[in-house]
mmCIF file of C-alpha atoms and ligand atoms in Angstrom:
data_model
loop_
_atom_site.group_PDB
_atom_site.id
_atom_site.type_symbol
_atom_site.label_atom_id
_atom_site.label_comp_id
_atom_site.label_asym_id
_atom_site.label_seq_id
_atom_site.Cartn_x
_atom_site.Cartn_y
_atom_site.Cartn_z
ATOM 1 C CA MET A 1 -5.039 37.847 89.120
ATOM 2 C CA GLY A 2 -3.501 39.049 92.488
ATOM 3 C CA GLU A 3 -3.486 42.759 91.588
ATOM 4 C CA VAL A 4 -7.193 43.337 92.062
ATOM 5 C CA ARG A 5 -7.492 45.048 95.516
ATOM 6 C CA MET A 6 -11.042 44.317 96.707
ATOM 7 C CA LYS A 7 -13.056 45.629 99.821
ATOM 8 C CA PHE A 8 -13.550 42.674 102.461
ATOM 9 C CA ALA A 9 -15.477 42.140 105.567
ATOM 10 C CA VAL A 10 -14.293 38.702 107.507
ATOM 11 C CA ILE A 11 -17.212 37.267 109.873
ATOM 12 C CA GLY A 12 -16.325 34.870 112.477
ATOM 13 C CA SER A 13 -12.710 36.729 112.337
ATOM 14 C CA LEU A 14 -11.656 35.433 115.647
ATOM 15 C CA GLY A 15 -12.043 32.035 114.965
ATOM 16 C CA TRP A 16 -9.815 29.354 113.547
ATOM 17 C CA ALA A 17 -10.962 29.870 110.006
ATOM 18 C CA GLY A 18 -11.450 33.586 110.385
ATOM 19 C CA ILE A 19 -7.906 34.288 111.500
ATOM 20 C CA ARG A 20 -6.868 32.548 108.629
ATOM 21 C CA HIS A 21 -8.936 34.549 106.345
ATOM 22 C CA VAL A 22 -7.672 37.723 107.624
ATOM 23 C CA GLU A 23 -4.195 36.487 107.118
ATOM 24 C CA ALA A 24 -4.663 35.433 103.546
ATOM 25 C CA LEU A 25 -6.546 38.650 102.592
ATOM 26 C CA THR A 26 -3.790 40.933 103.846
ATOM 27 C CA GLN A 27 -0.935 38.589 102.081
ATOM 28 C CA LEU A 28 -2.994 39.027 99.034
ATOM 29 C CA GLY A 29 -3.293 42.961 99.514
ATOM 30 C CA HIS A 30 -6.965 42.995 99.677
ATOM 31 C CA GLU A 31 -8.434 45.754 101.782
ATOM 32 C CA ILE A 32 -10.087 43.979 104.953
ATOM 33 C CA VAL A 33 -12.807 47.340 106.122
ATOM 34 C CA ALA A 34 -14.107 45.252 108.889
ATOM 35 C CA VAL A 35 -13.616 42.150 111.154
ATOM 36 C CA VAL A 36 -17.048 41.247 112.411
ATOM 37 C CA ASP A 37 -16.718 38.968 115.770
ATOM 38 C CA PRO A 38 -18.591 39.368 119.061
ATOM 39 C CA GLY A 39 -15.522 37.979 120.664
ATOM 40 C CA GLU A 40 -13.060 39.944 122.874
ATOM 41 C CA GLY A 41 -10.154 40.761 120.836
ATOM 42 C CA CYS A 42 -12.156 42.107 117.869
ATOM 43 C CA ALA A 43 -11.249 45.478 118.359
ATOM 44 C CA ALA A 44 -7.415 44.775 118.682
ATOM 45 C CA GLN A 45 -7.642 42.481 115.690
ATOM 46 C CA ALA A 46 -9.450 45.483 113.855
ATOM 47 C CA ALA A 47 -6.654 48.077 114.921
ATOM 48 C CA GLU A 48 -3.693 45.829 113.678
ATOM 49 C CA ILE A 49 -5.037 46.029 110.332
ATOM 50 C CA GLY A 50 -6.571 49.093 109.945
ATOM 51 C CA ALA A 51 -9.988 47.893 109.822
ATOM 52 C CA VAL A 52 -13.213 48.581 111.980
ATOM 53 C CA ALA A 53 -14.249 46.285 114.453
ATOM 54 C CA VAL A 54 -18.158 45.232 114.291
ATOM 55 C CA PRO A 55 -19.724 42.888 116.968
ATOM 56 C CA SER A 56 -22.499 41.647 114.434
ATOM 57 C CA LEU A 57 -23.488 41.106 110.819
ATOM 58 C CA ASP A 58 -26.388 43.581 111.688
ATOM 59 C CA GLU A 59 -23.925 46.209 112.700
ATOM 60 C CA LEU A 60 -21.931 46.320 109.332
ATOM 61 C CA ASP A 61 -22.244 48.760 107.078
ATOM 62 C CA LEU A 62 -22.827 46.967 103.562
ATOM 63 C CA SER A 63 -22.128 49.658 101.490
ATOM 64 C CA SER A 64 -18.265 49.690 102.675
ATOM 65 C CA ILE A 65 -17.522 46.191 101.317
ATOM 66 C CA GLU A 66 -17.650 44.319 98.042
ATOM 67 C CA ALA A 67 -17.182 40.695 99.124
ATOM 68 C CA ALA A 68 -17.242 38.706 102.453
ATOM 69 C CA THR A 69 -16.122 35.667 104.122
ATOM 70 C CA LEU A 70 -17.948 33.781 106.234
ATOM 71 C CA ALA A 71 -16.426 31.418 108.984
ATOM 72 C CA LEU A 72 -19.427 30.894 111.563
ATOM 73 C CA PRO A 73 -21.263 27.813 113.187
ATOM 74 C CA PRO A 74 -22.552 26.317 110.149
ATOM 75 C CA SER A 75 -26.223 26.965 111.416
ATOM 76 C CA LEU A 76 -25.759 30.884 111.030
ATOM 77 C CA HIS A 77 -24.045 30.675 107.177
ATOM 78 C CA PRO A 78 -27.451 30.355 105.114
ATOM 79 C CA ALA A 79 -28.912 33.521 106.927
ATOM 80 C CA ALA A 80 -25.720 35.682 106.661
ATOM 81 C CA THR A 81 -25.108 34.477 103.055
ATOM 82 C CA ARG A 82 -28.550 35.675 101.958
ATOM 83 C CA LYS A 83 -28.287 39.047 103.599
ATOM 84 C CA LEU A 84 -24.891 39.637 102.034
ATOM 85 C CA ALA A 85 -25.912 38.072 98.567
ATOM 86 C CA LYS A 86 -29.071 40.219 98.393
ATOM 87 C CA ALA A 87 -26.834 43.243 99.111
ATOM 88 C CA GLY A 88 -24.834 42.709 95.979
ATOM 89 C CA ILE A 89 -21.886 41.264 98.249
ATOM 90 C CA HIS A 90 -19.957 38.325 96.922
ATOM 91 C CA VAL A 91 -19.555 35.532 99.407
ATOM 92 C CA LEU A 92 -17.161 32.849 100.270
ATOM 93 C CA CYS A 93 -18.560 30.841 102.852
ATOM 94 C CA GLU A 94 -16.821 28.074 104.995
ATOM 95 C CA LYS A 95 -17.973 24.454 104.626
ATOM 96 C CA PRO A 96 -20.400 23.296 105.711
ATOM 97 C CA MET A 97 -22.471 26.252 104.129
ATOM 98 C CA ALA A 98 -25.618 24.936 106.061
ATOM 99 C CA PRO A 99 -26.333 22.618 108.912
ATOM 100 C CA ASP A 100 -28.067 20.108 106.991
ATOM 101 C CA SER A 101 -28.538 19.141 103.105
ATOM 102 C CA LYS A 102 -32.119 20.711 103.063
ATOM 103 C CA GLU A 103 -30.868 24.085 103.871
ATOM 104 C CA ALA A 104 -27.919 23.325 101.494
ATOM 105 C CA GLN A 105 -30.340 22.649 98.630
ATOM 106 C CA GLU A 106 -32.156 25.638 99.210
ATOM 107 C CA LEU A 107 -28.792 27.837 99.005
ATOM 108 C CA VAL A 108 -28.312 25.932 95.569
ATOM 109 C CA ASP A 109 -31.692 27.501 94.997
ATOM 110 C CA PHE A 110 -30.956 30.873 96.152
ATOM 111 C CA ALA A 111 -27.726 31.243 94.659
ATOM 112 C CA LYS A 112 -29.474 30.798 90.958
ATOM 113 C CA THR A 113 -31.472 34.101 92.116
ATOM 114 C CA VAL A 114 -28.444 36.354 92.814
ATOM 115 C CA ASP A 115 -25.842 37.656 90.569
ATOM 116 C CA VAL A 116 -22.708 37.617 92.579
ATOM 117 C CA THR A 117 -20.297 34.827 93.259
ATOM 118 C CA ILE A 118 -21.084 32.418 96.133
ATOM 119 C CA MET A 119 -18.244 29.828 96.904
ATOM 120 C CA PRO A 120 -18.144 27.550 99.626
ATOM 121 C CA GLY A 121 -14.674 26.891 101.472
ATOM 122 C CA TYR A 122 -13.665 23.301 100.428
ATOM 123 C CA LEU A 123 -10.078 24.343 100.195
ATOM 124 C CA LEU A 124 -8.643 21.332 99.220
ATOM 125 C CA ARG A 125 -10.184 21.808 95.492
ATOM 126 C CA THR A 126 -8.263 25.399 95.183
ATOM 127 C CA ASN A 127 -4.678 23.540 96.587
ATOM 128 C CA PRO A 128 -2.395 23.504 93.603
ATOM 129 C CA HIS A 129 -0.754 20.287 94.661
ATOM 130 C CA ILE A 130 -4.362 18.491 94.995
ATOM 131 C CA ARG A 131 -4.655 19.884 91.367
ATOM 132 C CA GLY A 132 -1.584 18.659 90.168
ATOM 133 C CA PHE A 133 -2.872 15.463 91.319
ATOM 134 C CA VAL A 134 -5.803 15.560 89.444
ATOM 135 C CA GLU A 135 -3.702 15.931 86.306
ATOM 136 C CA GLY A 136 -1.769 12.553 87.473
ATOM 137 C CA LEU A 137 -5.328 10.519 88.155
ATOM 138 C CA LYS A 138 -6.349 11.569 84.275
ATOM 139 C CA LYS A 139 -3.655 10.001 83.175
ATOM 140 C CA LEU A 140 -4.807 6.567 84.696
ATOM 141 C CA GLY A 141 -7.821 5.927 82.332
ATOM 142 C CA PRO A 142 -10.932 4.981 83.761
ATOM 143 C CA LEU A 143 -10.713 4.754 88.127
ATOM 144 C CA ARG A 144 -12.008 1.798 89.639
ATOM 145 C CA ARG A 145 -10.688 2.417 93.367
ATOM 146 C CA LEU A 146 -10.041 5.215 95.641
ATOM 147 C CA HIS A 147 -8.935 5.505 99.099
ATOM 148 C CA ILE A 148 -8.863 8.741 101.107
ATOM 149 C CA SER A 149 -7.478 9.090 104.772
ATOM 150 C CA THR A 150 -6.722 11.557 107.300
ATOM 151 C CA ASN A 151 -5.116 11.077 110.155
ATOM 152 C CA VAL A 152 -5.325 13.867 112.813
ATOM 153 C CA ARG A 153 -3.411 14.285 116.008
ATOM 154 C CA LYS A 154 -5.972 14.760 118.991
ATOM 155 C CA PRO A 155 -4.696 14.406 122.373
ATOM 156 C CA SER A 156 -8.044 15.110 123.670
ATOM 157 C CA MET A 157 -11.459 15.825 122.052
ATOM 158 C CA ALA A 158 -12.598 19.239 123.914
ATOM 159 C CA GLY A 159 -14.046 22.167 122.359
ATOM 160 C CA TRP A 160 -17.177 22.580 119.636
ATOM 161 C CA ARG A 161 -15.425 20.020 117.268
ATOM 162 C CA SER A 162 -16.641 17.487 119.565
ATOM 163 C CA GLU A 163 -20.209 18.645 119.811
ATOM 164 C CA PRO A 164 -23.051 16.357 118.618
ATOM 165 C CA VAL A 165 -24.337 18.422 115.024
ATOM 166 C CA ILE A 166 -21.414 20.255 114.437
ATOM 167 C CA GLY A 167 -18.326 18.213 115.477
ATOM 168 C CA GLY A 168 -16.482 14.832 114.895
ATOM 169 C CA ALA A 169 -14.059 13.393 112.559
ATOM 170 C CA LEU A 170 -16.958 12.974 109.655
ATOM 171 C CA LEU A 171 -18.185 16.504 109.621
ATOM 172 C CA VAL A 172 -15.141 18.373 110.460
ATOM 173 C CA ASN A 173 -12.503 16.462 108.614
ATOM 174 C CA ALA A 174 -14.018 13.615 106.330
ATOM 175 C CA ILE A 175 -16.293 16.272 104.845
ATOM 176 C CA HIS A 176 -13.284 17.340 102.637
ATOM 177 C CA GLN A 177 -12.293 13.867 101.792
ATOM 178 C CA LEU A 178 -16.091 13.016 100.898
ATOM 179 C CA ASP A 179 -16.078 16.065 98.506
ATOM 180 C CA LEU A 180 -12.545 15.127 97.032
ATOM 181 C CA ALA A 181 -13.895 11.312 96.233
ATOM 182 C CA THR A 182 -16.898 12.904 94.176
ATOM 183 C CA TRP A 183 -14.729 15.024 92.639
ATOM 184 C CA PHE A 184 -12.197 12.702 91.537
ATOM 185 C CA ILE A 185 -14.748 10.060 90.748
ATOM 186 C CA GLY A 186 -17.687 12.607 88.756
ATOM 187 C CA GLU A 187 -20.327 10.767 90.052
ATOM 188 C CA ARG A 188 -22.911 10.548 93.006
ATOM 189 C CA LEU A 189 -21.592 8.321 95.712
ATOM 190 C CA THR A 190 -23.549 5.923 97.668
ATOM 191 C CA PRO A 191 -22.375 4.578 101.017
ATOM 192 C CA ARG A 192 -22.565 0.513 101.120
ATOM 193 C CA MET A 193 -21.727 0.785 104.945
ATOM 194 C CA ALA A 194 -20.411 3.672 107.187
ATOM 195 C CA GLN A 195 -19.109 3.308 110.847
ATOM 196 C CA LEU A 196 -18.948 6.100 113.158
ATOM 197 C CA ASP A 197 -17.241 5.129 116.482
ATOM 198 C CA ASN A 198 -14.789 6.249 119.149
ATOM 199 C CA ALA A 199 -11.854 4.466 118.640
ATOM 200 C CA HIS A 200 -9.442 6.551 121.361
ATOM 201 C CA HIS A 201 -11.815 9.173 122.936
ATOM 202 C CA GLU A 202 -14.654 9.052 125.279
ATOM 203 C CA ALA A 203 -16.502 11.911 123.695
ATOM 204 C CA PRO A 204 -20.091 12.944 122.357
ATOM 205 C CA THR A 205 -19.137 12.534 118.509
ATOM 206 C CA GLU A 206 -16.916 9.916 116.880
ATOM 207 C CA ASP A 207 -13.044 10.067 116.768
ATOM 208 C CA LEU A 208 -13.351 7.271 113.809
ATOM 209 C CA PHE A 209 -15.352 7.809 110.729
ATOM 210 C CA TYR A 210 -15.068 4.991 107.843
ATOM 211 C CA THR A 211 -17.141 4.448 104.820
ATOM 212 C CA ALA A 212 -16.964 2.262 102.028
ATOM 213 C CA LEU A 213 -18.699 4.098 98.798
ATOM 214 C CA VAL A 214 -19.672 3.174 95.333
ATOM 215 C CA SER A 215 -20.780 5.085 92.153
ATOM 216 C CA PRO A 216 -23.441 4.040 89.589
ATOM 217 C CA SER A 217 -20.753 3.085 87.327
ATOM 218 C CA GLY A 218 -19.085 0.608 89.967
ATOM 219 C CA VAL A 219 -16.086 2.718 91.191
ATOM 220 C CA THR A 220 -15.351 2.207 94.843
ATOM 221 C CA ALA A 221 -14.123 4.631 97.272
ATOM 222 C CA SER A 222 -13.168 4.299 101.055
ATOM 223 C CA VAL A 223 -12.775 7.189 103.331
ATOM 224 C CA LEU A 224 -11.229 6.803 106.571
ATOM 225 C CA SER A 225 -11.039 9.806 109.081
ATOM 226 C CA SER A 226 -9.268 9.440 112.358
ATOM 227 C CA TRP A 227 -8.550 11.518 115.683
ATOM 228 C CA SER A 228 -6.265 9.920 118.023
ATOM 229 C CA PRO A 229 -3.144 10.911 120.302
ATOM 230 C CA HIS A 230 -0.299 9.296 118.430
ATOM 231 C CA PRO A 231 -1.228 9.009 114.503
ATOM 232 C CA PRO A 232 0.858 6.978 112.626
ATOM 233 C CA ILE A 233 3.167 9.285 110.372
ATOM 234 C CA SER A 234 3.909 8.139 106.690
ATOM 235 C CA ASN A 235 6.058 9.710 103.921
ATOM 236 C CA ASP A 236 3.142 9.687 101.608
ATOM 237 C CA GLY A 237 0.579 12.050 101.351
ATOM 238 C CA LEU A 238 0.651 15.810 102.711
ATOM 239 C CA MET A 239 -0.140 17.756 105.814
ATOM 240 C CA VAL A 240 -3.439 19.545 105.426
ATOM 241 C CA THR A 241 -3.340 21.332 109.105
ATOM 242 C CA ASP A 242 -0.193 21.183 111.478
ATOM 243 C CA ALA A 243 -1.703 18.400 113.094
ATOM 244 C CA GLY A 244 -3.327 16.444 110.155
ATOM 245 C CA ARG A 245 -1.979 14.189 107.316
ATOM 246 C CA LEU A 246 -4.014 13.401 104.139
ATOM 247 C CA ARG A 247 -3.311 10.276 102.136
ATOM 248 C CA ILE A 248 -4.865 9.433 98.642
ATOM 249 C CA GLU A 249 -3.994 6.569 96.691
ATOM 250 C CA ALA A 250 -6.180 5.447 93.550
ATOM 251 C CA GLU A 251 -6.237 2.861 90.848
ATOM 252 C CA SER A 252 -7.514 1.938 87.418
ATOM 253 C CA ASP A 253 -7.214 -1.416 85.507
ATOM 254 C CA THR A 254 -3.980 0.008 83.913
ATOM 255 C CA GLY A 255 -2.033 1.716 86.709
ATOM 256 C CA ASN A 256 -2.180 3.386 90.143
ATOM 257 C CA ILE A 257 -1.306 6.656 91.899
ATOM 258 C CA VAL A 258 -0.468 7.843 95.318
ATOM 259 C CA LEU A 259 -0.288 11.693 96.446
ATOM 260 C CA MET A 260 3.324 12.418 97.748
ATOM 261 C CA GLN A 261 4.474 15.291 99.766
ATOM 262 C CA GLU A 262 6.179 16.815 96.955
ATOM 263 C CA GLY A 263 3.684 15.841 94.136
ATOM 264 C CA TYR A 264 2.405 12.390 93.230
ATOM 265 C CA ARG A 265 3.901 8.563 92.463
ATOM 266 C CA LEU A 266 2.405 7.272 89.236
ATOM 267 C CA ASN A 267 3.096 3.608 88.430
ATOM 268 C CA GLY A 268 6.084 3.937 90.804
ATOM 269 C CA GLU A 269 7.586 6.955 89.413
ATOM 270 C CA ASP A 270 7.649 10.164 91.104
ATOM 271 C CA VAL A 271 6.539 13.244 89.551
ATOM 272 C CA VAL A 272 7.586 16.427 91.601
ATOM 273 C CA LEU A 273 4.979 19.126 90.746
ATOM 274 C CA ASP A 274 7.177 22.063 91.067
ATOM 275 C CA ASP A 275 9.768 20.379 88.769
ATOM 276 C CA ILE A 276 7.252 20.037 86.092
ATOM 277 C CA HIS A 277 8.647 22.065 82.857
ATOM 278 C CA GLY A 278 6.515 25.269 82.759
ATOM 279 C CA ALA A 279 4.949 24.956 86.149
ATOM 280 C CA PRO A 280 3.665 28.497 86.561
ATOM 281 C CA GLU A 281 3.935 28.773 90.065
ATOM 282 C CA LYS A 282 4.970 26.985 93.156
ATOM 283 C CA MET A 283 2.525 23.840 93.923
ATOM 284 C CA VAL A 284 3.867 22.166 96.990
ATOM 285 C CA GLY A 285 3.495 23.686 100.417
ATOM 286 C CA VAL A 286 1.431 26.877 99.368
ATOM 287 C CA ASN A 287 -0.801 28.574 101.959
ATOM 288 C CA GLN A 288 -4.304 26.768 100.912
ATOM 289 C CA PHE A 289 -6.166 29.972 102.008
ATOM 290 C CA VAL A 290 -4.278 32.197 99.829
ATOM 291 C CA ARG A 291 -4.822 30.232 97.163
ATOM 292 C CA GLU A 292 -8.431 29.691 97.594
ATOM 293 C CA PHE A 293 -9.064 33.465 97.851
ATOM 294 C CA GLU A 294 -6.890 34.234 94.609
ATOM 295 C CA HIS A 295 -9.401 31.801 92.789
ATOM 296 C CA PHE A 296 -12.644 33.262 94.429
ATOM 297 C CA VAL A 297 -11.325 37.042 93.590
ATOM 298 C CA ASP A 298 -10.529 35.650 90.190
ATOM 299 C CA ALA A 299 -14.101 34.184 89.680
ATOM 300 C CA ILE A 300 -15.465 37.365 90.599
ATOM 301 C CA GLU A 301 -13.283 39.841 88.745
ATOM 302 C CA ASN A 302 -12.613 37.382 85.532
ATOM 303 C CA ARG A 303 -15.978 35.402 85.826
ATOM 304 C CA THR A 304 -13.512 32.123 85.662
ATOM 305 C CA PRO A 305 -15.794 29.440 86.597
ATOM 306 C CA LEU A 306 -15.738 28.305 89.973
ATOM 307 C CA TRP A 307 -13.715 25.179 91.135
ATOM 308 C CA VAL A 308 -16.319 24.644 93.683
ATOM 309 C CA THR A 309 -20.003 25.475 93.868
ATOM 310 C CA VAL A 310 -22.898 25.425 96.147
ATOM 311 C CA GLU A 311 -24.108 22.406 94.348
ATOM 312 C CA ASP A 312 -20.760 20.633 95.202
ATOM 313 C CA ASN A 313 -21.770 21.725 98.942
ATOM 314 C CA PHE A 314 -25.030 20.434 98.707
ATOM 315 C CA ALA A 315 -23.738 17.029 97.466
ATOM 316 C CA VAL A 316 -21.328 16.652 100.313
ATOM 317 C CA GLN A 317 -23.748 17.490 102.775
ATOM 318 C CA LYS A 318 -26.458 14.877 101.434
ATOM 319 C CA LEU A 319 -23.406 12.420 101.455
ATOM 320 C CA ILE A 320 -22.597 12.967 104.931
ATOM 321 C CA GLU A 321 -26.385 12.292 105.769
ATOM 322 C CA ASP A 322 -26.338 8.933 103.958
ATOM 323 C CA CYS A 323 -23.345 7.795 105.560
ATOM 324 C CA ARG A 324 -25.251 8.486 108.973
ATOM 325 C CA ALA A 325 -28.033 6.824 107.693
ATOM 326 C CA ALA A 326 -25.867 3.747 106.425
ATOM 327 C CA ALA A 327 -23.788 3.707 109.870
ATOM 328 C CA ILE A 328 -23.624 0.469 111.477
ATOM 329 C CA ALA A 329 -23.506 1.584 115.053
ATOM 330 C CA PRO A 330 -25.047 5.200 114.967
ATOM 331 C CA ALA A 331 -25.383 5.831 118.613
ATOM 332 C CA GLY A 332 -23.864 4.847 122.100
ATOM 333 C CA ARG A 333 -20.769 4.982 120.269
ATOM 334 C CA THR A 334 -18.451 4.376 123.190
ATOM 335 C CA ALA A 335 -20.078 1.042 123.317
ATOM 336 C CA ALA A 336 -17.589 -0.258 120.810
ATOM 337 C CA ARG A 337 -14.431 0.513 123.447
ATOM 338 C CA ARG A 338 -16.288 -1.915 126.064
HETATM 339 N N1 LIG B 401 -11.539 25.080 105.257
HETATM 340 C C1 LIG B 401 -11.057 24.421 106.653
HETATM 341 O O1 LIG B 401 -10.433 23.634 106.422
HETATM 342 C C2 LIG B 401 -11.924 24.755 107.774
HETATM 343 C C3 LIG B 401 -11.300 24.561 109.018
HETATM 344 C C4 LIG B 401 -11.509 24.989 110.120
HETATM 345 C C5 LIG B 401 -12.769 25.437 110.272
HETATM 346 N N2 LIG B 401 -13.528 25.816 108.972
HETATM 347 C C6 LIG B 401 -15.218 26.061 108.938
HETATM 348 O O2 LIG B 401 -15.173 27.230 109.493
HETATM 349 C C7 LIG B 401 -16.303 27.733 110.031
HETATM 350 C C8 LIG B 401 -15.833 28.347 111.400
HETATM 351 O O3 LIG B 401 -15.264 27.226 112.177
HETATM 352 P P1 LIG B 401 -13.747 27.656 112.887
HETATM 353 O O4 LIG B 401 -13.066 26.465 113.251
HETATM 354 O O5 LIG B 401 -13.222 28.750 112.715
HETATM 355 O O6 LIG B 401 -14.850 27.916 114.494
HETATM 356 P P2 LIG B 401 -14.186 29.005 115.842
HETATM 357 O O7 LIG B 401 -15.207 28.355 116.863
HETATM 358 O O8 LIG B 401 -12.828 28.860 115.843
HETATM 359 O O9 LIG B 401 -14.762 30.471 115.362
HETATM 360 C C9 LIG B 401 -16.193 30.679 114.951
HETATM 361 C C10 LIG B 401 -15.924 32.446 115.242
HETATM 362 O O10 LIG B 401 -17.250 32.890 114.986
HETATM 363 C C11 LIG B 401 -17.619 33.898 116.338
HETATM 364 N N3 LIG B 401 -19.051 34.085 116.093
HETATM 365 C C12 LIG B 401 -20.075 33.402 116.301
HETATM 366 N N4 LIG B 401 -21.230 33.843 116.004
HETATM 367 C C13 LIG B 401 -21.058 35.056 115.396
HETATM 368 C C14 LIG B 401 -21.974 36.062 115.060
HETATM 369 N N5 LIG B 401 -23.176 36.018 114.906
HETATM 370 N N6 LIG B 401 -21.057 36.879 114.077
HETATM 371 C C15 LIG B 401 -19.842 36.994 114.160
HETATM 372 N N7 LIG B 401 -19.159 36.321 114.535
HETATM 373 C C16 LIG B 401 -19.663 34.999 115.308
HETATM 374 C C17 LIG B 401 -17.080 33.324 117.099
HETATM 375 O O11 LIG B 401 -16.838 34.621 118.118
HETATM 376 C C18 LIG B 401 -16.044 32.525 116.641
HETATM 377 O O12 LIG B 401 -14.656 33.823 116.724
HETATM 378 C C19 LIG B 401 -17.150 26.168 110.398
HETATM 379 O O13 LIG B 401 -17.787 26.163 109.481
HETATM 380 C C20 LIG B 401 -16.046 25.292 110.305
HETATM 381 O O14 LIG B 401 -16.644 24.102 109.457
HETATM 382 C C21 LIG B 401 -13.064 25.287 107.881
#
């Protein structure tokens, strides 16, 4: 792991995620053969890393690469995934893999027909800090209640992250929390209620998403995702972007756990992950994209089972739609401010 050098293309290489893909692959020593993006700056980006600049996937020489990462507007992900996979290329596709759950399900069916690794980019699943937290969670016994929140600093709401269909606090941030909740509980979750509102910003999409979920065996989960100019800062949880803090708390009938900056607090006792005897490598503060790509390459090379799958992507895209359907104030969101 980490020693295999693969030939990659990064598609959507000039975007927020694409730039991080380029950085992480470079750090891991993989060869980026091509960067694919129609944006200005692609040639300069390519020159810096010794890659070729390609304006579109249609013009990419598929025989020159073994694997590709996709970081595009989600509506473009399914066709690109298919084209690459059919050419025998392994694909890491950013979340969400599709514009809706119907296309997400079609990708699940498609993935069964090809012999390449297709992995969605829910990078918290591969984050060693979160994976360490899951080990603590298991010590609690059957989970009864879980709460996951993100508070992201947004002085304003501009750009595509605020656009209907592709933006908003639910799709941009809560998607990761809904995925974590489903993973931690290990059961399908159903919303009792959901809220998409604008607490701070007048914008076409919500700056606040909240849902109360239940599982078939009666586990309760709540998820809050908030965008605001001055988010509250707490000492627990961890920064998942430079402007966003993730907090997780959970309880069983016999104990509780809180995610902490250095590990977790289990029944009031701090467990510092990097100090765990025999911890193989640094778990806290790692570059999440580096760990995500390490796992992706490990799955390709060694057939290690994927920690996150196209089925998981479908589950979360379906849950997003269920939450939208359950929303108590689905449209005219600014009404809540008046
Ligand atoms: N894993 C995460 O935490 C995370 C974080 C941010 C974004 N994302 C996901 O990554 C994807 C991209 O988001 P972003 O924030 O980087 O968006 P972005 O708008 O910053 O970047 C998208 C890039 O794609 C390029 N592009 C558009 N059409 C293209 C095409 N046909 N061929 C090649 N390039 C094309 C654009 O020029 C742009 O550079 C989304 O699915 C998003 O949800 C994931």
